[in-house]
Tab-separated table of C-alpha atoms in Angstrom:
chain	number	residue	atom	x	y	z
F	191	MET	CA	-20.757	29.390	0.619
F	192	SER	CA	-21.121	27.291	-2.493
F	193	THR	CA	-18.469	28.929	-4.628
F	194	THR	CA	-15.773	26.473	-5.623
F	195	SER	CA	-13.435	28.854	-7.380
F	196	PRO	CA	-10.877	30.326	-4.996
F	197	ARG	CA	-11.733	33.665	-3.448
F	198	ARG	CA	-9.432	36.649	-3.355
F	199	THR	CA	-9.064	39.400	-0.804
F	200	PRO	CA	-8.980	43.062	-1.943
F	201	LEU	CA	-5.177	42.834	-1.575
F	202	TYR	CA	-4.603	39.946	-3.951
F	203	ASP	CA	-3.035	42.164	-6.632
F	204	ARG	CA	-0.737	43.717	-4.020
F	205	HIS	CA	0.471	40.251	-2.997
F	206	VAL	CA	1.172	39.197	-6.562
F	207	ALA	CA	2.954	42.470	-7.312
F	208	ALA	CA	5.089	41.974	-4.181
F	209	GLY	CA	6.177	38.574	-5.493
F	210	ALA	CA	4.241	36.523	-2.948
F	211	ARG	CA	3.881	32.791	-3.313
F	212	ILE	CA	0.120	32.277	-3.407
F	213	VAL	CA	-1.497	29.149	-1.959
F	214	ASP	CA	-5.037	27.975	-1.513
F	215	PHE	CA	-6.032	28.372	2.117
F	216	ALA	CA	-9.584	27.476	3.142
F	217	GLY	CA	-10.783	28.333	-0.348
F	218	TRP	CA	-8.879	31.633	-0.504
F	219	GLU	CA	-5.870	32.498	-2.625
F	220	MET	CA	-3.565	33.782	0.105
F	221	PRO	CA	0.114	34.774	0.322
F	222	VAL	CA	2.102	32.131	2.195
F	223	GLN	CA	5.322	34.122	1.936
F	224	TYR	CA	6.874	37.096	0.170
F	225	ARG	CA	10.644	37.137	0.685
F	226	GLY	CA	10.780	34.102	2.960
F	227	VAL	CA	9.130	32.723	6.078
F	228	ILE	CA	12.196	33.093	8.293
F	229	ASP	CA	12.878	36.732	7.393
F	230	GLU	CA	9.220	37.657	7.793
F	231	HIS	CA	9.032	35.870	11.136
F	232	ARG	CA	12.112	37.675	12.437
F	233	ALA	CA	10.837	41.025	11.180
F	234	VAL	CA	7.686	40.557	13.280
F	235	ARG	CA	9.710	39.652	16.396
F	236	SER	CA	12.198	42.507	16.005
F	237	ALA	CA	10.299	45.244	14.103
F	238	ALA	CA	6.925	44.653	12.455
F	239	GLY	CA	5.057	42.657	9.840
F	240	LEU	CA	1.865	43.382	7.938
F	241	PHE	CA	-0.507	40.484	7.297
F	242	ASP	CA	-3.588	40.318	5.117
F	243	VAL	CA	-6.079	38.255	7.087
F	244	SER	CA	-9.162	39.429	5.230
F	245	HIS	CA	-10.209	35.814	4.794
F	246	MET	CA	-11.337	35.728	8.418
F	247	GLY	CA	-15.121	35.791	8.856
F	248	GLU	CA	-17.243	38.175	10.907
F	249	ILE	CA	-20.696	37.521	12.321
F	250	ARG	CA	-22.670	40.490	13.600
F	251	VAL	CA	-25.277	40.008	16.310
F	252	ALA	CA	-27.365	43.062	17.168
F	253	GLY	CA	-30.546	43.924	19.017
F	254	ALA	CA	-31.963	43.746	22.536
F	255	GLY	CA	-30.666	40.506	24.075
F	256	ALA	CA	-27.675	40.165	21.734
F	257	ALA	CA	-25.304	39.554	24.644
F	258	ASP	CA	-27.523	36.828	26.104
F	259	PHE	CA	-27.684	35.166	22.698
F	260	VAL	CA	-23.884	35.151	22.336
F	261	GLN	CA	-23.512	33.981	25.955
F	262	ARG	CA	-25.687	30.980	25.168
F	263	LEU	CA	-23.353	30.029	22.271
F	264	THR	CA	-19.949	30.652	23.818
F	265	PRO	CA	-18.214	29.484	27.026
F	266	ASN	CA	-16.505	32.733	28.078
F	267	ASP	CA	-18.341	35.275	30.247
F	268	VAL	CA	-20.022	37.796	27.946
F	269	SER	CA	-21.460	39.724	30.921
F	270	LYS	CA	-17.898	40.749	31.833
F	271	LEU	CA	-17.245	42.007	28.323
F	272	VAL	CA	-17.819	45.759	28.262
F	273	PRO	CA	-18.157	47.801	25.059
F	274	GLY	CA	-14.680	48.347	23.641
F	275	ARG	CA	-13.390	44.998	24.909
F	276	ILE	CA	-12.724	41.671	23.184
F	277	HIS	CA	-12.318	38.167	24.503
F	278	TYR	CA	-11.137	34.852	23.162
F	279	SER	CA	-13.848	32.212	23.178
F	280	ALA	CA	-15.289	29.359	21.145
F	281	LEU	CA	-18.314	27.985	19.408
F	282	LEU	CA	-18.776	24.600	21.036
F	283	ASP	CA	-20.907	21.650	20.098
F	284	PRO	CA	-23.243	20.211	22.741
F	285	ASP	CA	-20.590	17.483	23.130
F	286	GLY	CA	-18.071	20.124	24.269
F	287	THR	CA	-15.824	20.004	21.198
F	288	PHE	CA	-14.909	22.945	18.981
F	289	HIS	CA	-16.870	24.145	15.989
F	290	ASP	CA	-14.382	26.994	16.052
F	291	ASP	CA	-12.326	29.281	18.216
F	292	VAL	CA	-13.428	32.897	17.982
F	293	LEU	CA	-12.902	36.446	19.140
F	294	VAL	CA	-15.983	38.170	20.549
F	295	TYR	CA	-16.131	41.965	20.299
F	296	ARG	CA	-18.559	43.939	22.436
F	297	ILE	CA	-19.237	46.711	19.939
F	298	ALA	CA	-22.037	48.210	22.065
F	299	ALA	CA	-24.332	47.018	24.846
F	300	ASP	CA	-26.614	45.363	22.295
F	301	GLU	CA	-24.174	44.686	19.462
F	302	LEU	CA	-21.448	42.048	19.264
F	303	MET	CA	-19.132	40.801	16.549
F	304	ILE	CA	-17.863	37.222	16.424
F	305	VAL	CA	-14.683	36.782	14.390
F	306	VAL	CA	-14.259	33.267	13.043
F	307	ASN	CA	-11.739	31.231	11.048
F	308	ALA	CA	-12.039	31.332	7.269
F	309	ALA	CA	-12.259	27.553	6.988
F	310	ASN	CA	-15.292	27.493	9.279
F	311	ALA	CA	-16.916	30.807	8.403
F	312	ALA	CA	-19.865	29.470	6.430
F	313	ALA	CA	-20.532	26.602	8.847
F	314	ASP	CA	-20.192	28.905	11.852
F	315	PHE	CA	-22.717	31.340	10.455
F	316	ALA	CA	-25.134	28.492	9.750
F	317	TRP	CA	-24.562	27.174	13.276
F	318	VAL	CA	-25.074	30.530	14.981
F	319	SER	CA	-28.150	31.403	12.927
F	320	SER	CA	-29.695	28.002	13.650
F	321	PHE	CA	-30.374	29.117	17.222
F	322	PRO	CA	-33.647	31.009	17.674
F	323	HIS	CA	-33.132	34.768	17.608
F	324	PRO	CA	-36.587	36.299	17.107
F	325	ASN	CA	-35.687	39.953	17.838
F	326	LEU	CA	-32.067	39.941	16.779
F	327	ALA	CA	-30.168	40.646	13.611
F	328	VAL	CA	-27.672	37.828	13.008
F	329	GLU	CA	-25.670	38.635	9.883
F	330	ASP	CA	-22.702	37.261	8.038
F	331	ALA	CA	-20.744	40.516	7.844
F	332	SER	CA	-17.626	38.957	6.318
F	333	ASP	CA	-17.933	40.681	2.958
F	334	GLY	CA	-18.073	44.035	4.692
F	335	TYR	CA	-14.565	43.808	6.148
F	336	ALA	CA	-11.011	43.585	5.006
F	337	LEU	CA	-8.669	42.795	7.884
F	338	LEU	CA	-5.025	43.792	8.170
F	339	ALA	CA	-2.841	42.665	11.066
F	340	LEU	CA	0.070	44.958	11.906
F	341	GLN	CA	2.212	43.018	14.370
F	342	GLY	CA	5.499	43.568	16.119
F	343	PRO	CA	7.226	45.860	18.637
F	344	LYS	CA	7.274	48.787	16.176
F	345	THR	CA	3.509	48.676	15.642
F	346	THR	CA	2.553	51.819	17.538
F	347	ALA	CA	5.505	53.780	16.162
F	348	ILE	CA	4.246	52.976	12.662
F	349	LEU	CA	0.515	53.272	13.252
F	350	GLN	CA	0.245	56.280	15.575
F	351	PRO	CA	1.259	58.886	12.953
F	352	LEU	CA	-1.441	57.523	10.622
F	353	THR	CA	-4.340	57.886	13.060
F	354	ALA	CA	-5.819	60.533	15.350
F	355	THR	CA	-6.945	57.757	17.693
F	356	GLU	CA	-4.676	57.624	20.695
F	357	LEU	CA	-3.252	54.105	20.730
F	358	ALA	CA	-1.672	54.005	24.192
F	359	PRO	CA	-4.997	53.808	26.095
F	360	ILE	CA	-6.154	50.846	23.987
F	361	LYS	CA	-5.200	47.857	26.094
F	362	TYR	CA	-4.492	44.342	24.858
F	363	TYR	CA	-7.830	42.869	23.746
F	364	GLY	CA	-9.385	46.301	23.528
F	365	PHE	CA	-10.503	48.201	20.439
F	366	ALA	CA	-11.598	51.629	19.270
F	367	ARG	CA	-13.323	53.016	16.223
F	368	GLY	CA	-11.419	55.689	14.387
F	369	GLU	CA	-9.657	56.421	11.170
F	370	VAL	CA	-6.434	55.060	9.753
F	371	ALA	CA	-4.859	56.844	6.798
F	372	GLY	CA	-8.036	58.890	6.455
F	373	VAL	CA	-10.538	56.026	6.239
F	374	PRO	CA	-12.808	54.477	8.884
F	375	ALA	CA	-11.369	51.539	10.825
F	376	ILE	CA	-11.811	49.434	13.906
F	377	LEU	CA	-8.424	49.450	15.638
F	378	SER	CA	-8.192	46.237	17.630
F	379	ARG	CA	-5.211	45.499	19.872
F	380	THR	CA	-5.146	41.804	19.084
F	381	GLY	CA	-3.117	39.365	17.036
F	382	TYR	CA	-1.877	35.870	16.491
F	383	THR	CA	1.865	36.334	16.776
F	384	GLY	CA	2.669	36.823	20.461
F	385	GLU	CA	3.743	40.402	19.769
F	386	ASP	CA	2.097	43.739	20.387
F	387	GLY	CA	-0.009	44.672	17.415
F	388	PHE	CA	-3.222	45.959	15.961
F	389	GLU	CA	-5.741	44.322	13.689
F	390	LEU	CA	-7.497	46.842	11.479
F	391	TYR	CA	-11.014	46.176	10.243
F	392	LEU	CA	-11.547	48.194	7.091
F	393	ASP	CA	-13.991	48.713	4.273
F	394	PRO	CA	-12.693	46.357	1.554
F	395	ALA	CA	-12.634	49.314	-0.854
F	396	ASP	CA	-10.119	51.105	1.407
F	397	ALA	CA	-7.875	48.140	2.145
F	398	ALA	CA	-5.330	48.493	-0.659
F	399	ALA	CA	-4.733	52.189	0.067
F	400	VAL	CA	-4.224	51.507	3.786
F	401	TRP	CA	-1.939	48.566	2.978
F	402	ASP	CA	0.200	50.866	0.816
F	403	ARG	CA	0.302	53.662	3.393
F	404	LEU	CA	1.275	51.303	6.198
F	405	LEU	CA	4.075	49.684	4.206
F	406	GLU	CA	5.366	53.073	3.134
F	407	ALA	CA	5.228	54.550	6.640
F	408	GLY	CA	6.585	51.358	8.174
F	409	ALA	CA	9.505	50.745	5.849
F	410	PRO	CA	11.922	52.965	7.832
F	411	HIS	CA	10.969	50.944	10.940
F	412	GLY	CA	11.657	47.623	9.244
F	413	LEU	CA	8.041	46.744	8.403
F	414	VAL	CA	7.635	44.029	5.778
F	415	PRO	CA	4.600	42.234	4.382
F	416	ALA	CA	4.308	38.814	6.017
F	417	GLY	CA	2.452	35.728	4.861
F	418	LEU	CA	0.589	32.808	6.339
F	419	GLY	CA	3.835	30.846	6.691
F	420	ALA	CA	5.246	33.289	9.228
F	421	ARG	CA	1.840	33.635	10.857
F	422	ASP	CA	1.946	29.901	11.558
F	423	THR	CA	5.499	29.791	12.954
F	424	LEU	CA	4.793	32.875	15.097
F	425	ARG	CA	1.615	31.480	16.586
F	426	LEU	CA	3.260	28.115	17.223
F	427	GLU	CA	6.141	29.683	19.168
F	428	SER	CA	3.518	31.584	21.132
F	429	GLY	CA	1.659	28.356	21.927
F	430	MET	CA	-1.540	29.474	20.225
F	431	ALA	CA	-3.969	26.860	18.969
F	432	LEU	CA	-4.875	26.627	15.292
F	433	TYR	CA	-8.241	25.202	14.318
F	434	GLY	CA	-7.875	21.874	12.514
F	435	HIS	CA	-4.635	21.165	14.385
F	436	GLU	CA	-4.752	21.671	18.174
F	437	ILE	CA	-8.513	22.105	18.290
F	438	ASP	CA	-11.317	20.541	16.283
F	439	ARG	CA	-14.470	18.465	16.662
F	440	THR	CA	-12.577	15.850	18.710
F	441	THR	CA	-11.057	18.171	21.309
F	442	THR	CA	-12.496	20.156	24.208
F	443	PRO	CA	-11.152	23.342	25.816
F	444	TRP	CA	-9.923	21.153	28.705
F	445	ASP	CA	-7.829	19.029	26.325
F	446	ALA	CA	-6.377	22.096	24.631
F	447	GLY	CA	-5.386	23.860	27.870
F	448	LEU	CA	-7.983	26.548	27.179
F	449	ASP	CA	-9.663	26.219	30.581
F	450	TRP	CA	-9.441	29.992	30.929
F	451	ILE	CA	-11.995	30.592	28.161
F	452	VAL	CA	-14.569	28.442	29.978
F	453	LYS	CA	-16.557	30.241	32.679
F	454	LEU	CA	-18.884	27.617	34.117
F	455	ASP	CA	-20.434	30.258	36.414
F	456	ALA	CA	-21.381	32.546	33.536
F	457	GLY	CA	-24.654	30.733	32.944
F	458	ASP	CA	-25.687	27.983	30.590
F	459	PHE	CA	-24.004	27.677	27.226
F	460	VAL	CA	-23.920	25.071	24.483
F	461	GLY	CA	-21.462	22.366	25.527
F	462	ARG	CA	-21.496	23.234	29.241
F	463	ASP	CA	-22.996	19.928	30.426
F	464	ALA	CA	-20.495	17.928	28.393
F	465	LEU	CA	-17.607	19.996	29.762
F	466	VAL	CA	-18.799	19.530	33.354
F	467	ALA	CA	-19.044	15.776	32.771
F	468	ALA	CA	-15.615	15.673	31.135
F	469	ARG	CA	-14.108	17.573	34.055
F	470	THR	CA	-15.613	15.034	36.469
F	471	ARG	CA	-14.166	12.150	34.448
F	472	GLY	CA	-10.762	13.832	34.303
F	473	ALA	CA	-8.588	14.478	31.289
F	474	SER	CA	-6.970	11.562	29.476
F	475	ARG	CA	-4.599	13.709	27.427
F	476	LYS	CA	-3.014	17.096	27.435
F	477	LEU	CA	-1.689	19.530	24.869
F	478	VAL	CA	2.036	20.010	25.437
F	479	GLY	CA	4.951	21.659	23.721
F	480	PHE	CA	7.998	19.717	22.635
F	481	GLU	CA	11.471	20.445	21.412
F	482	ILE	CA	13.338	18.086	19.112
F	483	GLU	CA	16.710	17.138	20.590
F	484	GLY	CA	17.764	14.782	17.810
F	485	ARG	CA	17.864	15.618	14.119
F	486	GLY	CA	14.805	16.345	12.059
F	487	ILE	CA	11.519	18.175	12.237
F	488	ALA	CA	8.372	16.593	13.642
F	489	ARG	CA	5.246	17.321	11.637
F	490	GLU	CA	1.526	17.083	12.207
F	491	GLY	CA	0.344	13.498	12.625
F	492	HIS	CA	3.686	12.057	13.724
F	493	LYS	CA	3.396	9.703	16.697
F	494	VAL	CA	4.792	10.515	20.132
F	495	LEU	CA	6.467	7.445	21.654
F	496	VAL	CA	7.568	6.431	25.134
F	497	GLY	CA	9.497	3.173	25.305
F	498	GLY	CA	8.441	2.478	21.740
F	499	ALA	CA	4.725	2.690	22.576
F	500	GLU	CA	2.484	5.397	21.163
F	501	VAL	CA	1.378	7.906	23.810
F	502	GLY	CA	0.218	10.750	21.609
F	503	HIS	CA	0.508	12.605	18.340
F	504	VAL	CA	1.913	15.848	16.990
F	505	THR	CA	-0.646	18.550	16.124
F	506	SER	CA	1.791	21.149	14.732
F	507	GLY	CA	5.514	21.010	14.142
F	508	THR	CA	7.937	23.360	12.509
F	509	PHE	CA	11.397	24.829	12.504
F	510	SER	CA	11.353	27.770	14.904
F	511	PRO	CA	13.069	30.830	13.422
F	512	THR	CA	13.420	32.415	16.879
F	513	PHE	CA	15.014	29.453	18.637
F	514	GLU	CA	16.541	27.903	15.510
F	515	ARG	CA	15.393	24.433	16.386
F	516	ALA	CA	12.462	22.163	15.665
F	517	LEU	CA	9.493	22.747	17.982
F	518	GLY	CA	5.915	21.620	18.051
F	519	MET	CA	2.769	20.858	19.970
F	520	ALA	CA	1.307	17.438	20.662
F	521	TYR	CA	-1.490	15.697	22.487
F	522	VAL	CA	0.089	13.320	24.997
F	523	ALA	CA	-1.557	10.929	27.477
F	524	VAL	CA	-1.701	12.757	30.841
F	525	GLU	CA	0.557	10.256	32.623
F	526	HIS	CA	3.335	11.112	30.149
F	527	ALA	CA	2.583	14.807	29.634
F	528	GLU	CA	4.850	16.347	32.287
F	529	PRO	CA	7.116	19.113	30.906
F	530	GLY	CA	10.712	17.940	30.990
F	531	ASN	CA	9.812	14.354	30.087
F	532	ALA	CA	11.949	12.697	27.427
F	533	VAL	CA	9.956	11.173	24.571
F	534	GLU	CA	10.596	10.078	21.028
F	535	ILE	CA	8.761	11.150	17.919
F	536	ASP	CA	8.347	8.878	14.935
F	537	VAL	CA	9.566	11.087	12.093
F	538	ARG	CA	8.810	9.066	8.962
F	539	GLY	CA	9.957	5.807	10.531
F	540	ARG	CA	12.847	7.243	12.526
F	541	ALA	CA	12.518	7.594	16.320
F	542	VAL	CA	13.857	11.068	17.106
F	543	ALA	CA	14.591	12.234	20.661
F	544	ALA	CA	12.408	15.070	21.950
F	545	ARG	CA	11.687	16.737	25.268
F	546	LEU	CA	8.336	18.049	26.444
F	547	ARG	CA	8.241	21.762	27.154
F	548	PRO	CA	5.728	24.077	28.767
F	549	LEU	CA	3.735	26.347	26.453
F	550	PRO	CA	4.244	28.978	25.236
F	551	PHE	CA	7.802	28.646	23.952
F	552	TYR	CA	7.965	32.385	23.392
F	553	LYS	CA	6.692	35.202	25.552
F	554	ARG	CA	7.541	38.768	24.683
F	555	ALA	CA	9.083	41.062	27.283
F	556	ARG	CA	6.524	43.645	28.377
H	289	MET	CA	19.303	28.889	-15.220
H	290	TYR	CA	19.725	25.116	-15.698
H	291	PRO	CA	23.327	24.146	-16.501
H	292	SER	CA	23.449	22.386	-19.846
H	293	GLU	CA	26.052	19.828	-18.699
H	294	ASN	CA	23.546	18.397	-16.180
H	295	ARG	CA	20.748	15.881	-16.680
H	296	TYR	CA	17.405	16.284	-14.923
H	297	THR	CA	14.663	14.095	-13.440
H	298	ARG	CA	10.917	14.483	-13.339
H	299	ASP	CA	11.261	14.664	-9.529
H	300	HIS	CA	13.354	17.842	-9.907
H	301	GLU	CA	16.795	16.442	-9.171
H	302	TRP	CA	19.861	17.127	-11.303
H	303	VAL	CA	22.942	14.955	-11.857
H	304	ARG	CA	26.323	15.942	-13.252
H	305	ILE	CA	28.432	13.100	-14.615
H	306	GLU	CA	32.196	13.019	-14.240
H	307	ASP	CA	33.791	9.700	-15.196
H	308	ASP	CA	32.044	7.025	-13.117
H	309	VAL	CA	30.758	9.398	-10.433
H	310	CYS	CA	27.766	11.684	-10.597
H	311	THR	CA	26.979	14.633	-8.346
H	312	LEU	CA	23.319	14.963	-7.402
H	313	GLY	CA	21.254	17.898	-6.170
H	314	ILE	CA	17.801	19.426	-6.416
H	315	THR	CA	16.949	21.977	-9.055
H	316	ASP	CA	16.344	25.678	-8.705
H	317	PHE	CA	12.677	25.023	-9.403
H	318	ALA	CA	12.548	22.520	-6.523
H	319	GLN	CA	14.289	24.769	-3.996
H	320	ASN	CA	12.036	27.637	-4.949
H	321	GLU	CA	8.922	25.530	-4.480
H	322	LEU	CA	10.187	24.291	-1.126
H	323	GLY	CA	11.240	27.632	0.368
H	324	GLU	CA	14.014	28.177	2.895
H	325	VAL	CA	15.702	24.868	3.621
H	326	VAL	CA	16.333	24.357	7.335
H	327	TYR	CA	17.268	20.689	7.573
H	328	VAL	CA	18.756	18.052	5.300
H	329	GLU	CA	18.834	14.314	5.949
H	330	LEU	CA	21.435	12.562	3.773
H	331	PRO	CA	22.744	8.991	3.569
H	332	GLU	CA	26.059	7.712	4.918
H	333	ILE	CA	29.062	7.248	2.690
H	334	GLY	CA	29.089	3.672	1.428
H	335	HIS	CA	25.314	3.359	1.294
H	336	LEU	CA	24.109	1.432	-1.770
H	337	PHE	CA	21.046	2.571	-3.679
H	338	ASP	CA	18.931	1.157	-6.454
H	339	ALA	CA	17.678	3.588	-9.060
H	340	HIS	CA	14.582	5.536	-7.878
H	341	ASP	CA	15.304	4.825	-4.190
H	342	GLU	CA	14.680	7.572	-1.691
H	343	LEU	CA	18.060	9.082	-1.016
H	344	GLY	CA	17.167	11.521	1.722
H	345	THR	CA	14.870	14.339	2.730
H	346	ILE	CA	15.035	18.098	2.589
H	347	GLU	CA	12.882	20.136	4.941
H	348	SER	CA	11.873	23.752	4.742
H	349	VAL	CA	9.999	25.598	7.462
H	350	LYS	CA	6.694	24.443	6.068
H	351	ALA	CA	7.320	21.323	4.045
H	352	VAL	CA	9.350	18.185	3.582
H	353	ALA	CA	10.530	16.834	0.241
H	354	GLU	CA	11.952	13.403	-0.485
H	355	VAL	CA	14.951	13.226	-2.776
H	356	TYR	CA	15.260	10.255	-5.101
H	357	THR	CA	18.307	8.999	-6.920
H	358	PRO	CA	17.812	8.340	-10.607
H	359	VAL	CA	20.898	6.120	-10.625
H	360	ALA	CA	21.936	2.931	-8.849
H	361	GLY	CA	25.272	2.969	-7.070
H	362	GLU	CA	27.291	3.734	-3.962
H	363	VAL	CA	27.471	7.038	-2.088
H	364	VAL	CA	31.116	8.160	-2.153
H	365	GLU	CA	30.757	11.696	-0.835
H	366	VAL	CA	28.173	13.706	1.113
H	367	ASN	CA	27.968	17.495	1.247
H	368	GLU	CA	28.750	17.947	4.947
H	369	ASN	CA	28.483	21.740	4.656
H	370	LEU	CA	24.715	21.416	4.435
H	371	LYS	CA	24.526	20.432	8.112
H	372	ASP	CA	25.541	23.942	9.115
H	373	ASP	CA	24.380	25.765	6.023
H	374	PRO	CA	21.295	24.041	4.595
H	375	GLN	CA	20.297	27.261	2.856
H	376	ALA	CA	23.155	26.711	0.401
H	377	ILE	CA	20.503	24.640	-1.367
H	378	ASN	CA	18.430	27.787	-1.840
H	379	GLU	CA	21.328	30.035	-2.656
H	380	ASP	CA	23.175	27.799	-5.103
H	381	PRO	CA	21.114	24.689	-5.858
H	382	HIS	CA	23.196	23.643	-8.864
H	383	GLY	CA	26.541	24.414	-7.213
H	384	ASP	CA	27.375	24.638	-3.483
H	385	GLY	CA	23.985	23.161	-2.671
H	386	TRP	CA	24.840	19.733	-4.113
H	387	LEU	CA	23.779	16.794	-1.937
H	388	VAL	CA	25.809	13.641	-2.651
H	389	LYS	CA	28.204	12.025	-5.099
H	390	ILE	CA	27.344	8.551	-6.260
H	391	LYS	CA	29.597	6.054	-7.988
H	392	PHE	CA	27.015	4.789	-10.417
H	393	SER	CA	26.669	1.284	-11.804
H	394	ALA	CA	27.980	0.599	-15.300
H	395	SER	CA	24.530	-0.143	-16.654
H	396	THR	CA	23.187	3.358	-15.898
H	397	ASP	CA	21.387	4.899	-18.858
H	398	PHE	CA	21.460	8.675	-18.569
H	399	ASP	CA	19.490	9.111	-21.775
H	400	GLU	CA	16.335	8.463	-19.767
H	401	LEU	CA	16.887	11.803	-18.069
H	402	MET	CA	15.993	15.202	-19.443
H	403	SER	CA	18.364	17.726	-20.952
H	404	ALA	CA	18.476	21.235	-19.464
H	405	GLU	CA	16.250	22.499	-22.234
H	406	GLU	CA	13.704	19.715	-21.790
H	407	TYR	CA	13.723	20.180	-18.034
H	408	GLU	CA	13.206	23.925	-18.246
H	409	ALA	CA	10.071	23.366	-20.310
H	410	TYR	CA	8.932	20.642	-17.897
H	411	ALA	CA	9.462	22.851	-14.832
H	412	LYS	CA	7.625	25.727	-16.483
H	413	GLU	CA	4.590	23.501	-16.919
H	414	GLY	CA	4.769	22.572	-13.251
H	415	LYS	CA	4.268	26.207	-12.259
C-alpha cells in the first residue's frame, strides 16, 4: 500500500462523535480511548466492550489445494482445521522468525482466510502471494471487511437477541456465517482480551449501523466503546503477544512461548528447518511476565538486571487496571527466567525491584 | 479554563506565585493529552533544582511525561496525596493536582513565562 495519508475505518465518524482520542496506528486513524483506558478495560472484564478493529487485514486463499498452500506457509496443522474452525498461527521467515502472527479460518474445504496485523498487512500479502499458486486465488480481501470485536462476559447476552444464529454451539475459535442486526456477518468466537467474545466480519457499508445497534442493545448491560489503549492492557494481562513487541523478525515461536502453534509433524512449512535447528541448539532466552514491586512502571525497551548486569529487556509494560499494579513482559536469559525470581528493571536510570511471574497474569473463570 | 493568576510554560506546566514560593503543576491540556494518571514520581523536600531541570515524571497507562521546573530553587513541599490519588491530576490539574512547592531563587524572572491567555492560544495550536 503506497498511500501515505492516514486511512480511516468506516467507523471513524462514530469515534469522533463519541469523543475518542484518535491516534495514528499502523497508518490508520484509530481511537485509542473514548472515556478512558481504565474504565474501558474494566468494562470489558466485568461487562463488555466494543472495539473497531477494521484495520486488521484479511487474505483470502481459495481453490483446489488451498489448504496445502496455507500449510506450506504456516507452522500450525491446517489438516486438523475443519470448516468452521480457526487457529492461531504465524507467517514465518525461512529463518524461523515472525513476519506476522495470524488467525487462519477454514471457511470451506478449499477456502481459507488469513487474518493479519494492520502494520504488516501489505507486506504479508506480498509475502504470501510470492509463493507459487498456479490454480489458486490469493486475494487481499482487507477492503471487503469491517471488523468489530465485542468482548466481555456479557457478549452473548448482548449479541444473541440481534442474531438468529445460535451462539452457544459456537465454541472458542469457531465461527459461523449468519446475520447480525439484519446484515450478513461472520460471527467468530475469538478476541484479544482474554474474555469471551465475538469478532464480527461485516461489509464495510453495514459497519456503522451494526456498531450503533450493538451499542444501543448493549448499553443496559454496561457495554461501552473501547479503544486500542484498553485492547493493549487487556491483551497484556492475558499474556498475549503483540507483533513488534513480543514477536518480530528477531524472535521465533520457541522464544515467545508459542510452541503450541508449531506442529513439526504437520509437514514441511517455511521456517521449519530453522525451528528444528533452534530447538536442537536450545533456547537462550524466554518470554516471561513480571510484576513491579518497587515504584514506577517499566516500559518497552527497559533493561532487566540481575546483580546490576543486563539479562534481558522489557517488550511491553503498563499499569494493569485489573491488578492495579505495574506489569509487563520481557525477554530474559533462560538461566534467569524462572518465575518467582527477583530482578531489577532499569526505569529511566533507576533500578526498580520486580519479580518474574508466569504468563498469563489473568485468566477468566470459565 | 486556565487560571489567570498562574504563569505557564511551553512544556505545559503552570506555576502560582505566593511571596517567595511557587506552586507547580501540569496544565489541563497536559493531563488531557496524557490520559489517566496512574503514577507520579516527585522529588524529596529539600532537593535543589536549576531552572529547566527535570523535576519528576508523571505516568499514565500508556505514556510517561517528564515534568520540568521553570524556576531554580528548593522543594519545600510535595503533594503527598498524589501517591494514593494520582488521578487528582486529571480531575483538578490546577488545584488539588498540584505537584510541588518551590522556594524560588531571587533572580527568577517570571516574565519569561506565558500568561493564561497566551498559554491558551499556545495549547490550542498544540492540538
